[in-house]
């Protein structure tokens, strides 16, 4: 499960709205985070400082200035990675200091929302939009995220703990992507008798883009195309699913689940039409008939 304390801290405040420009909202948000801990964030503040020093000592950051943070993001934007991986990851270290009080954090955020007219939240809102779009697209490519950060944040912004945390989060994304890319299943050879000339061909690119018969589509469009193809071809349907080895495992599984989900939806619909019941209540013989009409014939 990848929903961790760090992600909660990063995404917990996405509902705040725009206002005028005075005191930086990011500082107030960090105060909320600190106060949500039993020790008023003493351990968290020390952890942020210690982790920054670790990155400097290991040569990942040149120093603790905002310009050094921007430099590392520029490298990530260009190369998609960093030359040296940190010996520790912030997310893991964060779990060691305990959990914040979620209710207390939420109440603090609500108070900020009520007084939002007092703060400058222009940078925060711009970054919020980037994060929301990233979540919707499922494209967690570090180079793209780094470029978005660089377009919004200045050297001075990276002097704030609020944005330092986001840089540490980016390191965790790179670590996670590396782990799951190594898990991505090896391509299996096609079944010898499979004729793929009429197959629906799906390919996941190294940029995590979905191509259906060489056309770029999103996940919802993919579901519609799978349903239309299966409904038209029924027992003769074959879906060819391919992936680039650099694609994200989660994205691959999203596609696979979408395909199977649409096949199951068609089976469910046919079961109601043919037998006036749900698919899981069919007899073994009835279920076999439905499965033959809508087979799960996926060649990977």
PDB file of C-alpha atoms in Angstrom:
ATOM      1  CA  UNK A   1       0.000   0.000   0.000  1.00  0.00           C
ATOM      2  CA  UNK A   2       1.647   3.197  -1.183  1.00  0.00           C
ATOM      3  CA  UNK A   3      -0.614   5.683   0.679  1.00  0.00           C
ATOM      4  CA  UNK A   4       1.795   6.759   3.383  1.00  0.00           C
ATOM      5  CA  UNK A   5       2.120   9.551   5.905  1.00  0.00           C
ATOM      6  CA  UNK A   6       4.200  11.573   3.448  1.00  0.00           C
ATOM      7  CA  UNK A   7       1.526  11.408   0.768  1.00  0.00           C
ATOM      8  CA  UNK A   8      -1.116  12.381   3.304  1.00  0.00           C
ATOM      9  CA  UNK A   9       0.870  15.455   4.248  1.00  0.00           C
ATOM     10  CA  UNK A  10       1.475  16.364   0.612  1.00  0.00           C
ATOM     11  CA  UNK A  11      -2.064  15.924  -0.659  1.00  0.00           C
ATOM     12  CA  UNK A  12      -4.122  16.684   2.450  1.00  0.00           C
ATOM     13  CA  UNK A  13      -4.434  20.388   1.666  1.00  0.00           C
ATOM     14  CA  UNK A  14      -5.482  20.281  -1.976  1.00  0.00           C
ATOM     15  CA  UNK A  15      -8.991  21.643  -1.263  1.00  0.00           C
ATOM     16  CA  UNK A  16      -7.877  25.145  -0.223  1.00  0.00           C
ATOM     17  CA  UNK A  17      -9.039  28.006  -2.469  1.00  0.00           C
ATOM     18  CA  UNK A  18      -7.500  31.126  -4.002  1.00  0.00           C
ATOM     19  CA  UNK A  19      -7.250  34.549  -2.378  1.00  0.00           C
ATOM     20  CA  UNK A  20      -5.141  37.700  -2.106  1.00  0.00           C
ATOM     21  CA  UNK A  21      -1.403  37.903  -1.596  1.00  0.00           C
ATOM     22  CA  UNK A  22       0.042  38.545   1.834  1.00  0.00           C
ATOM     23  CA  UNK A  23       1.681  36.001   4.124  1.00  0.00           C
ATOM     24  CA  UNK A  24       2.687  32.712   2.462  1.00  0.00           C
ATOM     25  CA  UNK A  25       0.106  29.999   3.009  1.00  0.00           C
ATOM     26  CA  UNK A  26       2.763  27.289   2.734  1.00  0.00           C
ATOM     27  CA  UNK A  27       4.302  28.349   6.043  1.00  0.00           C
ATOM     28  CA  UNK A  28       0.932  28.185   7.750  1.00  0.00           C
ATOM     29  CA  UNK A  29       0.275  24.745   6.291  1.00  0.00           C
ATOM     30  CA  UNK A  30       3.560  23.483   7.692  1.00  0.00           C
ATOM     31  CA  UNK A  31       2.633  24.923  11.081  1.00  0.00           C
ATOM     32  CA  UNK A  32      -0.568  22.856  10.903  1.00  0.00           C
ATOM     33  CA  UNK A  33       1.461  19.763  10.128  1.00  0.00           C
ATOM     34  CA  UNK A  34       3.903  20.407  12.968  1.00  0.00           C
ATOM     35  CA  UNK A  35       1.135  21.045  15.502  1.00  0.00           C
ATOM     36  CA  UNK A  36      -0.624  17.845  14.518  1.00  0.00           C
ATOM     37  CA  UNK A  37       2.196  15.849  16.134  1.00  0.00           C
ATOM     38  CA  UNK A  38       2.296  15.218  19.886  1.00  0.00           C
ATOM     39  CA  UNK A  39       5.656  17.001  20.195  1.00  0.00           C
ATOM     40  CA  UNK A  40       4.449  19.955  18.070  1.00  0.00           C
ATOM     41  CA  UNK A  41       6.571  18.745  15.180  1.00  0.00           C
ATOM     42  CA  UNK A  42       9.960  18.815  16.916  1.00  0.00           C
ATOM     43  CA  UNK A  43      10.948  15.416  15.524  1.00  0.00           C
ATOM     44  CA  UNK A  44       9.556  16.223  12.073  1.00  0.00           C
ATOM     45  CA  UNK A  45      11.458  19.509  11.850  1.00  0.00           C
ATOM     46  CA  UNK A  46      14.649  17.732  12.909  1.00  0.00           C
ATOM     47  CA  UNK A  47      13.999  14.969  10.387  1.00  0.00           C
ATOM     48  CA  UNK A  48      13.647  17.487   7.557  1.00  0.00           C
ATOM     49  CA  UNK A  49      16.898  19.164   8.610  1.00  0.00           C
ATOM     50  CA  UNK A  50      18.740  15.860   9.076  1.00  0.00           C
ATOM     51  CA  UNK A  51      17.533  14.516   5.746  1.00  0.00           C
ATOM     52  CA  UNK A  52      18.645  17.657   3.977  1.00  0.00           C
ATOM     53  CA  UNK A  53      22.088  17.279   5.563  1.00  0.00           C
ATOM     54  CA  UNK A  54      22.173  13.644   4.445  1.00  0.00           C
ATOM     55  CA  UNK A  55      21.494  14.683   0.844  1.00  0.00           C
ATOM     56  CA  UNK A  56      24.267  17.278   1.072  1.00  0.00           C
ATOM     57  CA  UNK A  57      26.737  14.847   2.664  1.00  0.00           C
ATOM     58  CA  UNK A  58      26.018  12.232   0.003  1.00  0.00           C
ATOM     59  CA  UNK A  59      26.538  14.743  -2.788  1.00  0.00           C
ATOM     60  CA  UNK A  60      22.961  14.696  -4.036  1.00  0.00           C
ATOM     61  CA  UNK A  61      22.455  18.335  -3.051  1.00  0.00           C
ATOM     62  CA  UNK A  62      25.352  20.769  -3.290  1.00  0.00           C
ATOM     63  CA  UNK A  63      24.176  22.617  -0.183  1.00  0.00           C
ATOM     64  CA  UNK A  64      20.956  23.522   1.629  1.00  0.00           C
ATOM     65  CA  UNK A  65      20.086  26.553  -0.505  1.00  0.00           C
ATOM     66  CA  UNK A  66      17.020  26.835  -2.712  1.00  0.00           C
ATOM     67  CA  UNK A  67      19.232  27.053  -5.798  1.00  0.00           C
ATOM     68  CA  UNK A  68      20.666  23.639  -4.964  1.00  0.00           C
ATOM     69  CA  UNK A  69      17.155  22.148  -4.879  1.00  0.00           C
ATOM     70  CA  UNK A  70      16.381  23.705  -8.250  1.00  0.00           C
ATOM     71  CA  UNK A  71      19.606  22.290  -9.647  1.00  0.00           C
ATOM     72  CA  UNK A  72      18.696  18.739  -8.675  1.00  0.00           C
ATOM     73  CA  UNK A  73      15.225  19.220 -10.190  1.00  0.00           C
ATOM     74  CA  UNK A  74      16.816  20.478 -13.400  1.00  0.00           C
ATOM     75  CA  UNK A  75      18.868  17.294 -13.542  1.00  0.00           C
ATOM     76  CA  UNK A  76      15.775  15.161 -12.975  1.00  0.00           C
ATOM     77  CA  UNK A  77      13.875  17.104 -15.655  1.00  0.00           C
ATOM     78  CA  UNK A  78      16.703  16.470 -18.106  1.00  0.00           C
ATOM     79  CA  UNK A  79      17.695  12.904 -17.228  1.00  0.00           C
ATOM     80  CA  UNK A  80      14.557  11.565 -15.543  1.00  0.00           C
ATOM     81  CA  UNK A  81      16.677  10.401 -12.630  1.00  0.00           C
ATOM     82  CA  UNK A  82      19.488  11.400 -10.284  1.00  0.00           C
ATOM     83  CA  UNK A  83      23.041  10.134 -10.553  1.00  0.00           C
ATOM     84  CA  UNK A  84      23.109   8.866  -6.994  1.00  0.00           C
ATOM     85  CA  UNK A  85      20.254   7.371  -4.978  1.00  0.00           C
ATOM     86  CA  UNK A  86      19.903   8.509  -1.341  1.00  0.00           C
ATOM     87  CA  UNK A  87      20.970   5.908   1.212  1.00  0.00           C
ATOM     88  CA  UNK A  88      17.668   6.586   3.008  1.00  0.00           C
ATOM     89  CA  UNK A  89      14.243   7.608   1.820  1.00  0.00           C
ATOM     90  CA  UNK A  90      12.320  10.292   3.642  1.00  0.00           C
ATOM     91  CA  UNK A  91       9.067   8.375   3.575  1.00  0.00           C
ATOM     92  CA  UNK A  92      10.579   5.461   5.492  1.00  0.00           C
ATOM     93  CA  UNK A  93      12.248   7.741   8.026  1.00  0.00           C
ATOM     94  CA  UNK A  94       9.000   9.671   8.472  1.00  0.00           C
ATOM     95  CA  UNK A  95       7.168   6.542   9.573  1.00  0.00           C
ATOM     96  CA  UNK A  96       9.601   6.160  12.472  1.00  0.00           C
ATOM     97  CA  UNK A  97       8.501   9.374  14.217  1.00  0.00           C
ATOM     98  CA  UNK A  98       4.853   8.399  14.524  1.00  0.00           C
ATOM     99  CA  UNK A  99       1.648   9.592  12.917  1.00  0.00           C
ATOM    100  CA  UNK A 100       0.132  13.076  13.015  1.00  0.00           C
ATOM    101  CA  UNK A 101      -3.298  13.711  14.520  1.00  0.00           C
ATOM    102  CA  UNK A 102      -5.482  13.734  11.420  1.00  0.00           C
ATOM    103  CA  UNK A 103      -8.427  15.464  13.096  1.00  0.00           C
ATOM    104  CA  UNK A 104      -6.234  18.197  14.516  1.00  0.00           C
ATOM    105  CA  UNK A 105      -4.587  18.691  11.123  1.00  0.00           C
ATOM    106  CA  UNK A 106      -7.966  18.931   9.412  1.00  0.00           C
ATOM    107  CA  UNK A 107      -9.288  21.466  11.888  1.00  0.00           C
ATOM    108  CA  UNK A 108      -6.194  23.600  11.421  1.00  0.00           C
ATOM    109  CA  UNK A 109      -6.654  23.495   7.664  1.00  0.00           C
ATOM    110  CA  UNK A 110     -10.297  24.507   7.969  1.00  0.00           C
ATOM    111  CA  UNK A 111      -9.254  27.522   9.994  1.00  0.00           C
ATOM    112  CA  UNK A 112      -6.804  28.459   7.258  1.00  0.00           C
ATOM    113  CA  UNK A 113      -9.549  28.114   4.686  1.00  0.00           C
ATOM    114  CA  UNK A 114     -11.731  30.554   6.600  1.00  0.00           C
ATOM    115  CA  UNK A 115      -8.873  33.049   6.822  1.00  0.00           C
ATOM    116  CA  UNK A 116      -7.465  32.372   3.339  1.00  0.00           C
ATOM    117  CA  UNK A 117      -7.878  36.041   2.388  1.00  0.00           C
ATOM    118  CA  UNK A 118      -4.877  36.767   4.612  1.00  0.00           C
ATOM    119  CA  UNK A 119      -2.436  34.655   2.620  1.00  0.00           C
ATOM    120  CA  UNK A 120      -0.575  34.514  -0.663  1.00  0.00           C
ATOM    121  CA  UNK A 121      -1.530  31.164  -2.195  1.00  0.00           C
ATOM    122  CA  UNK A 122      -0.744  31.788  -5.882  1.00  0.00           C
ATOM    123  CA  UNK A 123       2.198  29.351  -6.016  1.00  0.00           C
ATOM    124  CA  UNK A 124       0.331  26.796  -3.945  1.00  0.00           C
ATOM    125  CA  UNK A 125      -2.700  26.844  -6.255  1.00  0.00           C
ATOM    126  CA  UNK A 126      -0.526  26.451  -9.346  1.00  0.00           C
ATOM    127  CA  UNK A 127       1.241  23.453  -7.866  1.00  0.00           C
ATOM    128  CA  UNK A 128      -2.068  22.010  -6.648  1.00  0.00           C
ATOM    129  CA  UNK A 129      -3.337  21.980 -10.224  1.00  0.00           C
ATOM    130  CA  UNK A 130      -0.212  20.153 -11.392  1.00  0.00           C
ATOM    131  CA  UNK A 131      -0.563  17.509  -8.660  1.00  0.00           C
ATOM    132  CA  UNK A 132      -4.255  16.933  -9.377  1.00  0.00           C
ATOM    133  CA  UNK A 133      -3.599  16.559 -13.110  1.00  0.00           C
ATOM    134  CA  UNK A 134      -0.766  14.130 -12.381  1.00  0.00           C
ATOM    135  CA  UNK A 135      -3.025  12.013 -10.182  1.00  0.00           C
ATOM    136  CA  UNK A 136      -5.736  11.904 -12.845  1.00  0.00           C
ATOM    137  CA  UNK A 137      -3.321  10.948 -15.627  1.00  0.00           C
ATOM    138  CA  UNK A 138      -1.487   8.338 -13.522  1.00  0.00           C
ATOM    139  CA  UNK A 139       1.682   9.578 -15.221  1.00  0.00           C
ATOM    140  CA  UNK A 140       4.200   9.763 -12.389  1.00  0.00           C
ATOM    141  CA  UNK A 141       7.232  10.339 -14.586  1.00  0.00           C
ATOM    142  CA  UNK A 142       9.768  12.213 -12.446  1.00  0.00           C
ATOM    143  CA  UNK A 143      11.050  14.285 -15.372  1.00  0.00           C
ATOM    144  CA  UNK A 144       7.591  15.698 -16.110  1.00  0.00           C
ATOM    145  CA  UNK A 145       6.868  16.421 -12.445  1.00  0.00           C
ATOM    146  CA  UNK A 146      10.264  18.113 -12.066  1.00  0.00           C
ATOM    147  CA  UNK A 147       9.588  20.312 -15.098  1.00  0.00           C
ATOM    148  CA  UNK A 148       6.240  21.372 -13.653  1.00  0.00           C
ATOM    149  CA  UNK A 149       7.869  22.221 -10.330  1.00  0.00           C
ATOM    150  CA  UNK A 150      10.544  24.276 -12.084  1.00  0.00           C
ATOM    151  CA  UNK A 151       7.944  26.220 -14.057  1.00  0.00           C
ATOM    152  CA  UNK A 152       6.217  27.274 -10.841  1.00  0.00           C
ATOM    153  CA  UNK A 153       8.782  27.453  -8.046  1.00  0.00           C
ATOM    154  CA  UNK A 154      11.753  29.790  -7.592  1.00  0.00           C
ATOM    155  CA  UNK A 155      14.934  29.426  -5.549  1.00  0.00           C
ATOM    156  CA  UNK A 156      13.237  31.230  -2.670  1.00  0.00           C
ATOM    157  CA  UNK A 157      10.330  28.796  -2.702  1.00  0.00           C
ATOM    158  CA  UNK A 158      12.700  25.911  -2.057  1.00  0.00           C
ATOM    159  CA  UNK A 159      13.835  27.604   1.140  1.00  0.00           C
ATOM    160  CA  UNK A 160      10.445  26.548   2.562  1.00  0.00           C
ATOM    161  CA  UNK A 161      10.073  23.147   4.252  1.00  0.00           C
ATOM    162  CA  UNK A 162       6.751  22.804   2.448  1.00  0.00           C
ATOM    163  CA  UNK A 163       8.460  22.536  -0.939  1.00  0.00           C
ATOM    164  CA  UNK A 164      11.472  20.626   0.329  1.00  0.00           C
ATOM    165  CA  UNK A 165       9.020  17.860   1.244  1.00  0.00           C
ATOM    166  CA  UNK A 166       7.806  17.764  -2.337  1.00  0.00           C
ATOM    167  CA  UNK A 167      11.331  17.264  -3.580  1.00  0.00           C
ATOM    168  CA  UNK A 168      11.791  14.374  -1.144  1.00  0.00           C
ATOM    169  CA  UNK A 169       8.509  12.960  -2.438  1.00  0.00           C
ATOM    170  CA  UNK A 170       9.930  13.077  -5.967  1.00  0.00           C
ATOM    171  CA  UNK A 171      12.862  10.935  -4.829  1.00  0.00           C
ATOM    172  CA  UNK A 172      10.359   8.418  -3.471  1.00  0.00           C
ATOM    173  CA  UNK A 173       8.525   8.333  -6.823  1.00  0.00           C
ATOM    174  CA  UNK A 174      11.790   7.508  -8.564  1.00  0.00           C
ATOM    175  CA  UNK A 175      12.491   4.763  -6.036  1.00  0.00           C
ATOM    176  CA  UNK A 176       8.977   3.339  -6.414  1.00  0.00           C
ATOM    177  CA  UNK A 177       9.094   3.473 -10.220  1.00  0.00           C
ATOM    178  CA  UNK A 178      12.406   1.634 -10.165  1.00  0.00           C
ATOM    179  CA  UNK A 179      10.994  -1.103  -7.930  1.00  0.00           C
ATOM    180  CA  UNK A 180       7.819  -1.664  -9.908  1.00  0.00           C
ATOM    181  CA  UNK A 181       9.539  -1.505 -13.311  1.00  0.00           C
ATOM    182  CA  UNK A 182      11.615  -4.503 -12.237  1.00  0.00           C
ATOM    183  CA  UNK A 183       8.367  -6.333 -11.386  1.00  0.00           C
ATOM    184  CA  UNK A 184       6.767  -5.729 -14.774  1.00  0.00           C
ATOM    185  CA  UNK A 185       5.971  -9.146 -16.206  1.00  0.00           C
ATOM    186  CA  UNK A 186       8.062 -10.492 -19.029  1.00  0.00           C
ATOM    187  CA  UNK A 187       6.215 -10.662 -22.315  1.00  0.00           C
ATOM    188  CA  UNK A 188       4.857 -14.121 -22.925  1.00  0.00           C
ATOM    189  CA  UNK A 189       4.947 -15.648 -26.353  1.00  0.00           C
ATOM    190  CA  UNK A 190       1.659 -15.773 -28.224  1.00  0.00           C
ATOM    191  CA  UNK A 191      -0.259 -18.985 -28.248  1.00  0.00           C
ATOM    192  CA  UNK A 192       0.861 -20.836 -31.396  1.00  0.00           C
ATOM    193  CA  UNK A 193      -2.647 -20.959 -32.868  1.00  0.00           C
ATOM    194  CA  UNK A 194      -3.557 -17.341 -32.085  1.00  0.00           C
ATOM    195  CA  UNK A 195      -4.335 -15.290 -35.184  1.00  0.00           C
ATOM    196  CA  UNK A 196      -3.681 -11.690 -34.199  1.00  0.00           C
ATOM    197  CA  UNK A 197      -4.664 -10.186 -37.544  1.00  0.00           C
ATOM    198  CA  UNK A 198      -8.103  -9.272 -36.163  1.00  0.00           C
ATOM    199  CA  UNK A 199      -7.006  -8.710 -32.564  1.00  0.00           C
ATOM    200  CA  UNK A 200      -7.515  -5.471 -30.678  1.00  0.00           C
ATOM    201  CA  UNK A 201      -3.910  -4.377 -30.229  1.00  0.00           C
ATOM    202  CA  UNK A 202      -3.079  -2.465 -27.049  1.00  0.00           C
ATOM    203  CA  UNK A 203       0.391  -1.153 -26.276  1.00  0.00           C
ATOM    204  CA  UNK A 204       1.713   0.676 -23.218  1.00  0.00           C
ATOM    205  CA  UNK A 205       4.617   2.939 -24.154  1.00  0.00           C
ATOM    206  CA  UNK A 206       7.650   3.844 -22.060  1.00  0.00           C
ATOM    207  CA  UNK A 207       5.916   7.178 -21.382  1.00  0.00           C
ATOM    208  CA  UNK A 208       2.907   5.256 -20.013  1.00  0.00           C
ATOM    209  CA  UNK A 209       0.741   6.256 -22.953  1.00  0.00           C
ATOM    210  CA  UNK A 210      -1.961   3.816 -24.078  1.00  0.00           C
ATOM    211  CA  UNK A 211      -2.060   3.014 -27.787  1.00  0.00           C
ATOM    212  CA  UNK A 212      -5.000   1.085 -29.216  1.00  0.00           C
ATOM    213  CA  UNK A 213      -4.329   0.086 -32.816  1.00  0.00           C
ATOM    214  CA  UNK A 214      -1.666   2.841 -32.804  1.00  0.00           C
ATOM    215  CA  UNK A 215      -4.133   5.485 -31.598  1.00  0.00           C
ATOM    216  CA  UNK A 216      -3.402   7.318 -28.339  1.00  0.00           C
ATOM    217  CA  UNK A 217      -6.308   6.968 -25.877  1.00  0.00           C
ATOM    218  CA  UNK A 218      -6.975   7.486 -22.172  1.00  0.00           C
ATOM    219  CA  UNK A 219      -8.229   4.789 -19.805  1.00  0.00           C
ATOM    220  CA  UNK A 220     -11.930   5.628 -20.219  1.00  0.00           C
ATOM    221  CA  UNK A 221     -11.614   5.586 -24.000  1.00  0.00           C
ATOM    222  CA  UNK A 222      -9.833   2.239 -23.743  1.00  0.00           C
ATOM    223  CA  UNK A 223     -12.755   0.759 -21.788  1.00  0.00           C
ATOM    224  CA  UNK A 224     -15.219   1.894 -24.451  1.00  0.00           C
ATOM    225  CA  UNK A 225     -13.095   0.457 -27.268  1.00  0.00           C
ATOM    226  CA  UNK A 226     -12.704  -2.877 -25.472  1.00  0.00           C
ATOM    227  CA  UNK A 227     -16.458  -3.109 -24.876  1.00  0.00           C
ATOM    228  CA  UNK A 228     -17.262  -2.285 -28.500  1.00  0.00           C
ATOM    229  CA  UNK A 229     -14.702  -4.768 -29.800  1.00  0.00           C
ATOM    230  CA  UNK A 230     -15.848  -7.594 -27.516  1.00  0.00           C
ATOM    231  CA  UNK A 231     -19.527  -6.968 -28.276  1.00  0.00           C
ATOM    232  CA  UNK A 232     -18.848  -7.065 -32.008  1.00  0.00           C
ATOM    233  CA  UNK A 233     -16.502 -10.061 -32.142  1.00  0.00           C
ATOM    234  CA  UNK A 234     -17.751 -12.075 -29.155  1.00  0.00           C
ATOM    235  CA  UNK A 235     -16.261 -15.604 -29.159  1.00  0.00           C
ATOM    236  CA  UNK A 236     -13.732 -14.673 -31.837  1.00  0.00           C
ATOM    237  CA  UNK A 237     -12.311 -11.747 -29.880  1.00  0.00           C
ATOM    238  CA  UNK A 238      -8.584 -11.630 -29.111  1.00  0.00           C
ATOM    239  CA  UNK A 239      -6.884  -8.811 -27.239  1.00  0.00           C
ATOM    240  CA  UNK A 240      -3.160  -8.349 -27.703  1.00  0.00           C
ATOM    241  CA  UNK A 241      -1.587  -6.541 -24.749  1.00  0.00           C
ATOM    242  CA  UNK A 242       2.019  -5.358 -25.013  1.00  0.00           C
ATOM    243  CA  UNK A 243       4.176  -3.069 -22.939  1.00  0.00           C
ATOM    244  CA  UNK A 244       7.523  -1.304 -23.027  1.00  0.00           C
ATOM    245  CA  UNK A 245       9.841  -2.566 -20.288  1.00  0.00           C
ATOM    246  CA  UNK A 246      10.206   0.990 -18.940  1.00  0.00           C
ATOM    247  CA  UNK A 247       6.458   1.412 -18.452  1.00  0.00           C
ATOM    248  CA  UNK A 248       5.029   1.669 -14.956  1.00  0.00           C
ATOM    249  CA  UNK A 249       3.686  -1.532 -13.457  1.00  0.00           C
ATOM    250  CA  UNK A 250       0.682   0.250 -11.926  1.00  0.00           C
ATOM    251  CA  UNK A 251      -0.311   1.636 -15.329  1.00  0.00           C
ATOM    252  CA  UNK A 252      -0.006  -1.822 -16.854  1.00  0.00           C
ATOM    253  CA  UNK A 253      -2.254  -3.283 -14.171  1.00  0.00           C
ATOM    254  CA  UNK A 254      -4.771  -0.454 -14.661  1.00  0.00           C
ATOM    255  CA  UNK A 255      -5.035  -1.429 -18.329  1.00  0.00           C
ATOM    256  CA  UNK A 256      -5.307  -5.124 -17.591  1.00  0.00           C
ATOM    257  CA  UNK A 257      -8.018  -4.507 -14.967  1.00  0.00           C
ATOM    258  CA  UNK A 258      -9.907  -2.246 -17.383  1.00  0.00           C
ATOM    259  CA  UNK A 259      -9.952  -4.973 -20.046  1.00  0.00           C
ATOM    260  CA  UNK A 260     -11.105  -7.693 -17.659  1.00  0.00           C
ATOM    261  CA  UNK A 261     -13.632  -5.311 -16.117  1.00  0.00           C
ATOM    262  CA  UNK A 262     -15.310  -4.615 -19.454  1.00  0.00           C
ATOM    263  CA  UNK A 263     -15.449  -8.311 -20.314  1.00  0.00           C
ATOM    264  CA  UNK A 264     -17.067  -8.996 -16.943  1.00  0.00           C
ATOM    265  CA  UNK A 265     -19.579  -6.188 -17.538  1.00  0.00           C
ATOM    266  CA  UNK A 266     -20.619  -7.778 -20.835  1.00  0.00           C
ATOM    267  CA  UNK A 267     -20.923 -11.191 -19.178  1.00  0.00           C
ATOM    268  CA  UNK A 268     -23.053  -9.693 -16.440  1.00  0.00           C
ATOM    269  CA  UNK A 269     -25.337  -7.982 -18.926  1.00  0.00           C
ATOM    270  CA  UNK A 270     -25.767 -11.138 -21.001  1.00  0.00           C
ATOM    271  CA  UNK A 271     -26.487 -13.224 -17.896  1.00  0.00           C
ATOM    272  CA  UNK A 272     -29.374 -10.916 -16.992  1.00  0.00           C
ATOM    273  CA  UNK A 273     -30.705 -10.923 -20.562  1.00  0.00           C
ATOM    274  CA  UNK A 274     -30.387 -14.678 -21.093  1.00  0.00           C
ATOM    275  CA  UNK A 275     -31.044 -16.107 -17.614  1.00  0.00           C
ATOM    276  CA  UNK A 276     -32.578 -13.182 -15.708  1.00  0.00           C
ATOM    277  CA  UNK A 277     -29.965 -13.368 -12.937  1.00  0.00           C
ATOM    278  CA  UNK A 278     -26.481 -12.173 -12.087  1.00  0.00           C
ATOM    279  CA  UNK A 279     -23.425 -13.943 -13.469  1.00  0.00           C
ATOM    280  CA  UNK A 280     -22.248 -15.253 -10.085  1.00  0.00           C
ATOM    281  CA  UNK A 281     -25.611 -16.997  -9.568  1.00  0.00           C
ATOM    282  CA  UNK A 282     -25.441 -18.960 -12.836  1.00  0.00           C
ATOM    283  CA  UNK A 283     -24.972 -22.685 -12.891  1.00  0.00           C
ATOM    284  CA  UNK A 284     -21.609 -23.998 -14.012  1.00  0.00           C
ATOM    285  CA  UNK A 285     -23.079 -24.884 -17.393  1.00  0.00           C
ATOM    286  CA  UNK A 286     -24.740 -21.478 -17.837  1.00  0.00           C
ATOM    287  CA  UNK A 287     -21.579 -19.635 -16.837  1.00  0.00           C
ATOM    288  CA  UNK A 288     -19.629 -21.731 -19.339  1.00  0.00           C
ATOM    289  CA  UNK A 289     -21.973 -20.638 -22.140  1.00  0.00           C
ATOM    290  CA  UNK A 290     -21.568 -16.962 -21.205  1.00  0.00           C
ATOM    291  CA  UNK A 291     -17.774 -17.289 -21.000  1.00  0.00           C
ATOM    292  CA  UNK A 292     -17.678 -18.898 -24.414  1.00  0.00           C
ATOM    293  CA  UNK A 293     -19.577 -15.957 -25.881  1.00  0.00           C
ATOM    294  CA  UNK A 294     -17.371 -13.426 -24.100  1.00  0.00           C
ATOM    295  CA  UNK A 295     -14.006 -15.176 -23.540  1.00  0.00           C
ATOM    296  CA  UNK A 296     -11.153 -13.648 -21.607  1.00  0.00           C
ATOM    297  CA  UNK A 297      -8.736 -14.173 -24.494  1.00  0.00           C
ATOM    298  CA  UNK A 298      -5.834 -11.869 -23.728  1.00  0.00           C
ATOM    299  CA  UNK A 299      -2.464 -12.517 -25.370  1.00  0.00           C
ATOM    300  CA  UNK A 300       0.401 -10.827 -23.516  1.00  0.00           C
TER     301      UNK A 300
END
